[in-house]
């Protein structure tokens, strides 16, 4: 890892593009790595084809394994296990306490043991736990499985976000995070039709919902084993890149003030970053967006069934909002270029959430409700694809990256926990409380994005007027400054 520093003139606000990266024409000294170099572009295509694709497929399975509870309810899980009242909501929510508790420790364990081992292990474990849910005989069995499932899944998304932040320069982070999060929508697209197909299995050994858990869990566990042989911890350990490509990426990451994964988490700096309100205000965007996301993943098939459709049709029709969410997540990578910054992009996504929620509250027409779910999905997945990328573009190094990734998903988990209780059996078939809470979350996302924007403007103005004096600091101390470095500018 080169210890040479970035030319300070290259890191002024005028030299940043709208997506948070440096413009191509900026001269970087002394590394001289040109972003337009075809060798560098080819190296990152390889990273996309290996690291990003592996993480994408893992997230597709993660999405399907979360959604299969709601799809199983449509397949008579409640009746078969004698769940009453809010029992289903308790089962849906109970994974989030362990999910949140084990979030940061799991992310730090990834740093200690490496992505190849840790992400592969937890993928196998949560696949096996999903298989075990097929053998549940009552509410207690489901609750125990869901508690362990939360602990197993806790490190997957923050670990992936941290890897993306350490492999890619800031100008690429947003688009890769958007692609990664689009996997949740992709899981919704295929999860419903797959569950509908599984329900056609007529075998006395398992009921329909048991087959859903068992088959999808088996696929996840098998993929976790495959990840161990395909995933690499850092660019230097990549099995597909040449030595020259590894060196190019290392130099390019150095110029971007990101350490490429070499430096450990500095716990003193971790405590410092934990006091920064910007991390929490940006992470709250994901909290709000996850109301819509979890509505689509867990409750959309249930909502559709209460519009008068049968079980198989309800499961299959989950694909419609899933497709809209996938499109919303993919196109969100272009929003900062279209709207000029991430703040206005977040407001655009939230507007779709507000519109969808209002339609759901205003009418019981089945076509209008399905259309509204599509709008809700488009806006929610757009914010999910863009919001975390905005935060991770502002981490500046592995310590803040570890905290930022964990806080992103902790707030997302809290959003999932809250959403588990807003669609209650007693509110069927109108679900006015649930739709109203989605509207509240959409309005709150507008507030949190505005707060984040104001804080960023204050921080950047402070750097312009009163920058930190790095005179007398060692190279390691300067690197550990991360976002406090006088040349670093936060992305709006």
Coordinates of C-alpha atoms in Angstrom, one line a residue:
X1 CA 0.0 0.0 0.0
X2 CA 1.5 3.3 -1.1
X3 CA 2.0 5.9 1.6
X4 CA 2.1 8.8 -0.9
X5 CA -0.5 11.4 -0.3
X6 CA -3.3 12.8 -2.5
X7 CA -2.7 16.2 -4.1
X8 CA -4.8 18.5 -2.0
X9 CA -5.9 20.5 -5.1
X10 CA -7.6 17.4 -6.4
X11 CA -9.9 17.1 -3.4
X12 CA -11.6 20.5 -3.5
X13 CA -15.4 20.5 -3.8
X14 CA -15.3 21.7 -7.4
X15 CA -13.4 18.6 -8.4
X16 CA -16.1 16.2 -7.2
X17 CA -18.8 14.8 -9.5
X18 CA -22.4 14.6 -8.5
X19 CA -22.1 10.9 -7.6
X20 CA -19.4 11.5 -5.1
X21 CA -16.3 10.7 -7.0
X22 CA -13.5 12.7 -8.6
X23 CA -13.9 14.0 -12.1
X24 CA -11.9 12.3 -14.7
X25 CA -9.9 15.4 -15.7
X26 CA -8.5 15.9 -12.1
X27 CA -4.8 15.3 -12.0
X28 CA -3.7 13.1 -9.1
X29 CA -0.2 13.3 -7.7
X30 CA 2.0 11.4 -7.4
X31 CA 0.3 8.1 -8.2
X32 CA -0.9 9.1 -11.7
X33 CA -3.6 6.4 -11.9
X34 CA -6.0 7.6 -14.6
X35 CA -9.7 6.6 -14.0
X36 CA -10.1 6.3 -17.8
X37 CA -7.2 3.8 -18.1
X38 CA -8.7 0.7 -19.8
X39 CA -6.6 -1.6 -17.6
X40 CA -8.3 -0.2 -14.5
X41 CA -11.7 -0.4 -16.1
X42 CA -11.1 -4.0 -17.0
X43 CA -9.9 -4.8 -13.5
X44 CA -13.1 -3.4 -12.0
X45 CA -15.2 -5.3 -14.5
X46 CA -13.5 -8.4 -13.0
X47 CA -14.4 -7.2 -9.5
X48 CA -18.0 -6.7 -10.6
X49 CA -18.1 -10.2 -12.1
X50 CA -16.7 -11.9 -9.0
X51 CA -17.1 -10.0 -5.7
X52 CA -20.3 -8.0 -6.6
X53 CA -22.0 -10.8 -8.4
X54 CA -21.3 -13.2 -5.5
X55 CA -22.7 -10.7 -3.0
X56 CA -25.7 -10.0 -5.3
X57 CA -26.7 -13.7 -5.4
X58 CA -26.2 -14.0 -1.7
X59 CA -28.6 -11.1 -1.1
X60 CA -31.2 -12.5 -3.5
X61 CA -31.2 -15.6 -1.3
X62 CA -31.3 -13.5 1.8
X63 CA -34.4 -11.7 0.4
X64 CA -36.1 -14.9 -0.5
X65 CA -35.5 -16.4 3.0
X66 CA -37.0 -13.3 4.6
X67 CA -40.0 -13.2 2.3
X68 CA -40.8 -16.9 2.7
X69 CA -42.5 -16.4 6.1
X70 CA -45.2 -14.1 4.5
X71 CA -45.5 -16.5 1.5
X72 CA -45.9 -19.4 4.0
X73 CA -48.7 -17.6 5.8
X74 CA -50.6 -17.4 2.5
X75 CA -50.0 -21.2 2.3
X76 CA -51.8 -21.8 5.6
X77 CA -48.9 -21.7 8.0
X78 CA -51.1 -19.9 10.6
X79 CA -53.8 -22.5 10.5
X80 CA -51.5 -25.5 10.5
X81 CA -49.5 -24.2 13.6
X82 CA -52.6 -22.7 15.3
X83 CA -51.3 -19.2 15.4
X84 CA -53.8 -16.7 16.8
X85 CA -54.1 -12.9 16.9
X86 CA -50.8 -11.2 16.7
X87 CA -48.8 -14.5 16.9
X88 CA -47.6 -14.1 13.3
X89 CA -46.4 -10.6 13.9
X90 CA -44.4 -11.8 16.9
X91 CA -42.8 -14.6 14.8
X92 CA -42.0 -12.1 12.0
X93 CA -40.4 -9.6 14.3
X94 CA -38.6 -11.9 16.7
X95 CA -35.5 -12.2 14.5
X96 CA -34.7 -8.5 14.7
X97 CA -33.5 -8.4 18.4
X98 CA -30.7 -10.9 17.7
X99 CA -30.2 -9.4 14.2
X100 CA -29.5 -6.0 15.8
X101 CA -27.5 -7.3 18.8
X102 CA -25.1 -9.4 16.6
X103 CA -24.8 -6.7 13.9
X104 CA -21.6 -4.9 14.9
X105 CA -19.8 -8.0 16.4
X106 CA -20.4 -9.9 13.2
X107 CA -19.1 -7.0 11.1
X108 CA -15.9 -6.9 13.3
X109 CA -15.6 -10.7 13.1
X110 CA -15.6 -10.3 9.3
X111 CA -12.6 -8.0 9.6
X112 CA -10.8 -10.5 11.9
X113 CA -11.6 -13.8 10.0
X114 CA -11.9 -12.5 6.5
X115 CA -14.9 -12.2 4.2
X116 CA -14.3 -15.6 2.5
X117 CA -14.7 -17.5 5.7
X118 CA -17.2 -15.4 7.6
X119 CA -19.7 -14.6 4.9
X120 CA -19.7 -18.2 3.7
X121 CA -20.2 -19.5 7.2
X122 CA -23.2 -17.3 8.1
X123 CA -24.8 -18.1 4.7
X124 CA -24.6 -21.8 5.3
X125 CA -25.9 -21.3 8.9
X126 CA -29.0 -19.3 7.9
X127 CA -29.7 -21.7 5.1
X128 CA -29.7 -24.6 7.6
X129 CA -31.9 -22.6 10.0
X130 CA -34.5 -22.0 7.2
X131 CA -34.5 -25.8 6.6
X132 CA -35.2 -26.3 10.3
X133 CA -38.3 -24.1 10.1
X134 CA -39.9 -26.7 7.9
X135 CA -40.0 -29.0 10.9
X136 CA -41.6 -26.4 13.3
X137 CA -44.7 -27.8 15.1
X138 CA -45.8 -24.7 17.0
X139 CA -45.2 -21.0 17.6
X140 CA -42.3 -21.7 20.0
X141 CA -40.4 -23.7 17.4
X142 CA -40.8 -20.9 14.9
X143 CA -39.7 -18.2 17.4
X144 CA -36.5 -20.2 18.3
X145 CA -35.6 -20.6 14.6
X146 CA -36.2 -17.0 13.9
X147 CA -34.0 -15.9 16.8
X148 CA -31.1 -17.9 15.5
X149 CA -31.9 -16.7 11.9
X150 CA -31.5 -13.1 13.0
X151 CA -28.1 -13.8 14.6
X152 CA -26.9 -15.6 11.4
X153 CA -28.1 -13.0 9.0
X154 CA -26.9 -10.0 11.0
X155 CA -23.4 -9.9 9.4
X156 CA -24.4 -10.4 5.8
X157 CA -25.5 -7.0 4.6
X158 CA -23.1 -4.8 6.7
X159 CA -20.2 -7.1 5.8
X160 CA -21.1 -6.7 2.1
X161 CA -21.4 -2.9 2.4
X162 CA -18.0 -2.7 4.0
X163 CA -16.4 -4.9 1.3
X164 CA -17.9 -2.7 -1.4
X165 CA -16.5 0.5 0.4
X166 CA -13.1 -1.1 0.6
X167 CA -12.9 -2.5 -2.9
X168 CA -14.4 0.4 -4.8
X169 CA -13.5 4.1 -5.0
X170 CA -16.1 6.6 -3.9
X171 CA -17.2 7.4 -7.4
X172 CA -18.2 3.8 -7.8
X173 CA -19.7 3.0 -4.4
X174 CA -23.2 4.4 -5.0
X175 CA -23.8 2.4 -8.2
X176 CA -22.5 -0.9 -6.7
X177 CA -24.5 -0.5 -3.5
X178 CA -27.6 0.2 -5.7
X179 CA -26.9 -3.0 -7.6
X180 CA -26.3 -4.9 -4.3
X181 CA -29.6 -3.7 -2.8
X182 CA -31.5 -4.4 -6.0
X183 CA -31.0 -8.1 -5.1
X184 CA -33.7 -7.7 -2.4
X185 CA -36.2 -6.7 -5.2
X186 CA -34.9 -9.5 -7.4
X187 CA -35.6 -11.9 -4.6
X188 CA -39.2 -10.6 -4.4
X189 CA -39.6 -11.0 -8.2
X190 CA -38.6 -14.7 -8.2
X191 CA -39.6 -15.6 -4.6
X192 CA -43.3 -15.4 -5.0
X193 CA -43.5 -17.4 -8.3
X194 CA -41.1 -20.0 -6.9
X195 CA -43.2 -20.4 -3.8
X196 CA -46.3 -20.7 -6.0
X197 CA -44.5 -23.4 -8.0
X198 CA -43.4 -25.2 -4.8
X199 CA -47.0 -25.3 -3.6
X200 CA -47.8 -27.5 -6.6
X201 CA -45.6 -30.3 -5.0
X202 CA -47.9 -33.0 -3.7
X203 CA -46.0 -35.0 -1.2
X204 CA -47.4 -36.2 2.1
X205 CA -44.0 -35.9 3.9
X206 CA -44.3 -32.1 3.9
X207 CA -47.0 -29.5 3.7
X208 CA -46.8 -26.7 1.1
X209 CA -45.2 -24.1 3.4
X210 CA -42.8 -26.7 4.8
X211 CA -41.5 -27.4 1.3
X212 CA -41.0 -23.6 0.8
X213 CA -38.7 -23.4 3.9
X214 CA -36.9 -26.6 3.2
X215 CA -36.1 -26.2 -0.5
X216 CA -35.1 -22.5 -0.3
X217 CA -33.0 -23.1 2.8
X218 CA -31.2 -26.0 1.1
X219 CA -30.3 -23.8 -1.9
X220 CA -29.0 -21.1 0.4
X221 CA -26.8 -23.5 2.4
X222 CA -25.4 -25.0 -0.8
X223 CA -24.6 -21.5 -2.1
X224 CA -22.8 -20.6 1.1
X225 CA -20.4 -23.6 0.5
X226 CA -19.8 -22.3 -3.0
X227 CA -19.0 -18.8 -1.7
X228 CA -16.0 -20.2 0.2
X229 CA -14.3 -21.2 -3.0
X230 CA -15.2 -18.1 -5.0
X231 CA -15.0 -15.1 -2.6
X232 CA -11.8 -13.2 -1.9
X233 CA -11.1 -11.0 1.1
X234 CA -9.2 -8.2 -0.6
X235 CA -8.2 -7.3 -4.2
X236 CA -4.7 -8.7 -3.5
X237 CA -6.2 -12.1 -2.8
X238 CA -8.4 -12.2 -5.9
X239 CA -8.2 -15.3 -7.9
X240 CA -9.2 -13.8 -11.2
X241 CA -7.0 -10.6 -11.4
X242 CA -3.4 -10.3 -12.5
X243 CA -0.7 -8.8 -10.4
X244 CA -0.8 -5.6 -12.5
X245 CA -4.6 -5.2 -12.0
X246 CA -4.2 -5.7 -8.2
X247 CA -1.6 -3.0 -8.1
X248 CA -3.7 -0.6 -10.2
X249 CA -6.6 -1.0 -7.8
X250 CA -4.4 -0.5 -4.7
X251 CA -3.0 2.7 -6.1
X252 CA -6.4 4.0 -7.2
X253 CA -7.9 3.2 -3.8
X254 CA -4.9 5.0 -2.1
X255 CA -5.6 8.2 -4.1
X256 CA -9.2 8.0 -3.1
X257 CA -8.2 8.1 0.6
X258 CA -9.6 4.6 1.1
X259 CA -7.2 2.0 2.5
X260 CA -8.2 -1.0 0.4
X261 CA -8.8 -3.2 3.4
X262 CA -5.2 -3.3 4.8
X263 CA -5.7 -1.1 7.9
X264 CA -7.5 -2.5 10.9
X265 CA -10.4 -0.8 12.7
X266 CA -9.1 1.8 15.1
X267 CA -11.2 1.6 18.1
X268 CA -10.4 5.1 19.4
X269 CA -11.5 6.5 16.1
X270 CA -14.6 4.3 16.2
X271 CA -15.7 6.0 19.4
X272 CA -15.1 9.3 17.8
X273 CA -17.2 8.5 14.8
X274 CA -20.0 7.2 17.0
X275 CA -20.5 10.7 18.2
X276 CA -21.2 12.0 14.7
X277 CA -24.9 12.7 14.1
X278 CA -24.4 12.5 10.3
X279 CA -24.0 8.7 10.4
X280 CA -27.3 8.3 12.2
X281 CA -29.3 10.8 10.2
X282 CA -28.1 9.1 6.9
X283 CA -28.8 5.6 8.3
X284 CA -32.3 6.7 9.3
X285 CA -33.1 7.0 5.6
X286 CA -32.7 3.2 5.3
X287 CA -34.9 2.9 8.5
X288 CA -37.7 4.7 6.7
X289 CA -37.2 3.0 3.4
X290 CA -37.4 -0.5 5.0
X291 CA -41.0 0.1 5.9
X292 CA -41.8 -0.1 2.3
X293 CA -39.3 -2.8 1.5
X294 CA -40.5 -5.1 4.2
X295 CA -44.1 -4.4 3.3
X296 CA -43.3 -5.8 -0.1
X297 CA -41.2 -8.7 1.0
X298 CA -43.4 -9.9 3.9
X299 CA -46.9 -8.5 3.5
X300 CA -47.6 -7.8 -0.2
X301 CA -48.8 -11.4 -0.9
X302 CA -51.0 -11.1 2.3
X303 CA -52.4 -7.8 1.2
X304 CA -53.2 -9.1 -2.3
X305 CA -54.8 -12.2 -0.9
X306 CA -57.2 -10.0 1.2
X307 CA -58.2 -8.3 -2.1
X308 CA -59.9 -11.5 -3.1
X309 CA -57.1 -13.5 -4.8
X310 CA -56.2 -17.2 -4.1
X311 CA -53.0 -18.3 -2.4
X312 CA -51.0 -19.2 -5.6
X313 CA -52.1 -16.1 -7.4
X314 CA -51.3 -13.9 -4.4
X315 CA -47.8 -15.4 -4.2
X316 CA -47.2 -15.0 -8.0
X317 CA -48.5 -11.4 -8.0
X318 CA -45.7 -10.4 -5.6
X319 CA -43.5 -10.3 -8.7
X320 CA -45.3 -7.1 -10.0
X321 CA -44.1 -4.8 -7.1
X322 CA -40.9 -6.7 -7.0
X323 CA -40.2 -5.8 -10.7
X324 CA -40.9 -2.1 -9.9
X325 CA -38.6 -2.2 -6.9
X326 CA -35.9 -3.8 -9.0
X327 CA -36.2 -1.0 -11.6
X328 CA -36.3 1.7 -8.9
X329 CA -33.1 0.3 -7.3
X330 CA -31.2 0.0 -10.6
X331 CA -32.1 3.5 -11.9
X332 CA -31.4 5.1 -8.5
X333 CA -27.7 5.0 -9.3
X334 CA -28.3 7.7 -11.9
X335 CA -30.4 10.0 -9.7
X336 CA -27.5 12.1 -8.3
X337 CA -26.4 12.9 -11.9
X338 CA -30.0 13.8 -12.9
X339 CA -31.0 15.8 -9.8
X340 CA -27.5 17.2 -9.0
X341 CA -27.0 15.6 -5.6
X342 CA -28.1 12.8 -3.3
X343 CA -30.4 14.9 -1.2
X344 CA -32.7 15.8 -4.0
X345 CA -32.5 12.2 -5.2
X346 CA -33.8 11.0 -1.8
X347 CA -36.7 13.5 -1.9
X348 CA -37.6 12.1 -5.4
X349 CA -37.8 8.5 -4.0
X350 CA -39.8 9.6 -1.0
X351 CA -42.3 11.3 -3.2
X352 CA -43.2 7.9 -4.7
X353 CA -43.6 6.4 -1.2
X354 CA -46.0 9.2 -0.2
X355 CA -48.0 8.7 -3.4
X356 CA -48.3 5.0 -3.0
X357 CA -49.3 5.2 0.6
X358 CA -52.0 7.7 -0.1
X359 CA -53.5 5.5 -2.8
X360 CA -53.5 2.5 -0.4
X361 CA -55.3 4.6 2.2
X362 CA -57.8 6.1 -0.3
X363 CA -59.2 3.1 -2.1
X364 CA -60.0 -0.7 -1.8
X365 CA -60.0 -1.2 -5.6
X366 CA -57.8 -4.2 -6.3
X367 CA -56.1 -2.8 -9.4
X368 CA -55.4 0.5 -7.7
X369 CA -54.0 -1.2 -4.6
X370 CA -51.6 -3.4 -6.7
X371 CA -50.5 -0.3 -8.6
X372 CA -50.0 1.5 -5.3
X373 CA -47.8 -1.4 -4.0
X374 CA -45.7 -1.0 -7.2
X375 CA -45.3 2.8 -6.5
X376 CA -44.4 2.0 -2.9
X377 CA -41.8 -0.6 -4.0
X378 CA -40.3 1.8 -6.7
X379 CA -39.7 4.5 -4.1
X380 CA -38.7 2.3 -1.2
X381 CA -36.1 0.3 -3.2
X382 CA -34.9 3.5 -4.8
X383 CA -34.1 4.9 -1.4
X384 CA -32.6 1.6 -0.3
X385 CA -30.4 1.6 -3.4
X386 CA -29.3 5.2 -3.1
X387 CA -29.4 6.0 0.7
X388 CA -26.8 3.5 1.9
X389 CA -24.5 4.5 -1.0
X390 CA -24.8 8.1 0.1
X391 CA -23.6 7.1 3.6
X392 CA -20.9 4.8 2.4
X393 CA -19.6 7.5 0.1
X394 CA -18.9 9.5 3.2
X395 CA -16.9 7.0 5.3
X396 CA -13.4 7.8 4.1
X397 CA -11.8 4.6 5.5
X398 CA -12.3 1.2 7.2
X399 CA -13.1 2.4 10.7
X400 CA -15.9 4.7 9.8
X401 CA -16.8 2.2 7.1
X402 CA -17.3 -0.6 9.6
X403 CA -19.5 1.7 11.8
X404 CA -21.4 3.1 8.8
X405 CA -22.1 -0.3 7.3
X406 CA -23.4 -1.6 10.7
X407 CA -25.5 1.5 11.4
X408 CA -27.0 1.3 8.0
X409 CA -28.3 -2.2 8.6
X410 CA -29.1 -1.7 12.3
X411 CA -31.5 1.1 11.2
X412 CA -32.7 -1.1 8.4
X413 CA -33.3 -3.9 10.9
X414 CA -35.2 -1.5 13.2
X415 CA -37.4 -0.6 10.2
X416 CA -38.1 -4.2 9.6
X417 CA -38.9 -4.8 13.3
X418 CA -41.4 -1.9 13.3
X419 CA -43.0 -3.1 10.0
X420 CA -43.6 -6.6 11.4
X421 CA -46.3 -5.1 13.6
X422 CA -48.1 -2.6 11.3
X423 CA -50.0 -5.2 9.3
X424 CA -52.2 -7.0 11.9
X425 CA -54.8 -9.6 11.4
X426 CA -57.4 -7.4 13.2
X427 CA -56.9 -4.7 10.6
X428 CA -57.7 -7.0 7.6
X429 CA -58.7 -6.5 4.9
X430 CA -58.2 -2.7 4.8
X431 CA -55.0 -2.5 6.8
X432 CA -55.4 1.3 7.3
X433 CA -52.9 1.3 10.2
X434 CA -50.2 -0.3 8.1
X435 CA -50.7 2.0 5.1
X436 CA -50.7 5.0 7.5
X437 CA -47.4 3.9 9.0
X438 CA -45.9 3.7 5.5
X439 CA -47.0 7.2 4.9
X440 CA -45.5 8.3 8.2
X441 CA -42.2 6.7 7.3
X442 CA -42.2 8.3 3.9
X443 CA -42.6 11.8 5.4
X444 CA -40.0 11.0 8.0
X445 CA -37.5 10.1 5.3
X446 CA -37.9 13.6 3.8
X447 CA -37.0 15.0 7.2
X448 CA -34.0 12.8 7.8
X449 CA -32.6 13.5 4.3
X450 CA -32.9 17.2 4.9
X451 CA -31.1 17.0 8.3
X452 CA -28.3 15.0 6.6
X453 CA -28.0 17.6 3.9
X454 CA -27.8 20.5 6.4
X455 CA -25.1 18.7 8.5
X456 CA -23.0 18.0 5.4
X457 CA -23.1 21.6 4.3
X458 CA -22.0 22.6 7.8
X459 CA -19.1 20.1 7.8
X460 CA -17.8 21.1 4.4
X461 CA -18.0 24.8 5.2
X462 CA -16.1 24.1 8.4
X463 CA -13.3 22.3 6.5
X464 CA -13.0 25.3 4.2
X465 CA -12.7 27.8 7.0
X466 CA -11.0 25.8 9.9
X467 CA -9.3 22.7 8.5
X468 CA -7.4 20.3 10.9
X469 CA -3.6 21.0 11.0
X470 CA -1.8 17.7 10.1
X471 CA 1.6 19.2 10.6
X472 CA 3.7 16.9 12.8
X473 CA 1.3 13.9 12.3
X474 CA 2.7 10.6 11.2
X475 CA 1.5 8.9 8.0
X476 CA -0.6 6.4 10.0
X477 CA -2.2 9.2 12.1
X478 CA -3.1 11.1 8.9
X479 CA -4.6 8.0 7.3
X480 CA -6.6 7.4 10.5
X481 CA -8.2 10.8 10.2
X482 CA -10.5 9.4 7.5
X483 CA -13.3 12.0 7.1
X484 CA -11.6 14.4 9.4
X485 CA -8.7 14.8 6.9
X486 CA -8.6 18.5 5.8
X487 CA -8.7 17.5 2.1
X488 CA -11.8 15.2 2.5
X489 CA -15.1 16.6 1.4
X490 CA -18.5 15.0 2.2
X491 CA -20.8 14.2 -0.7
X492 CA -24.1 16.0 -0.8

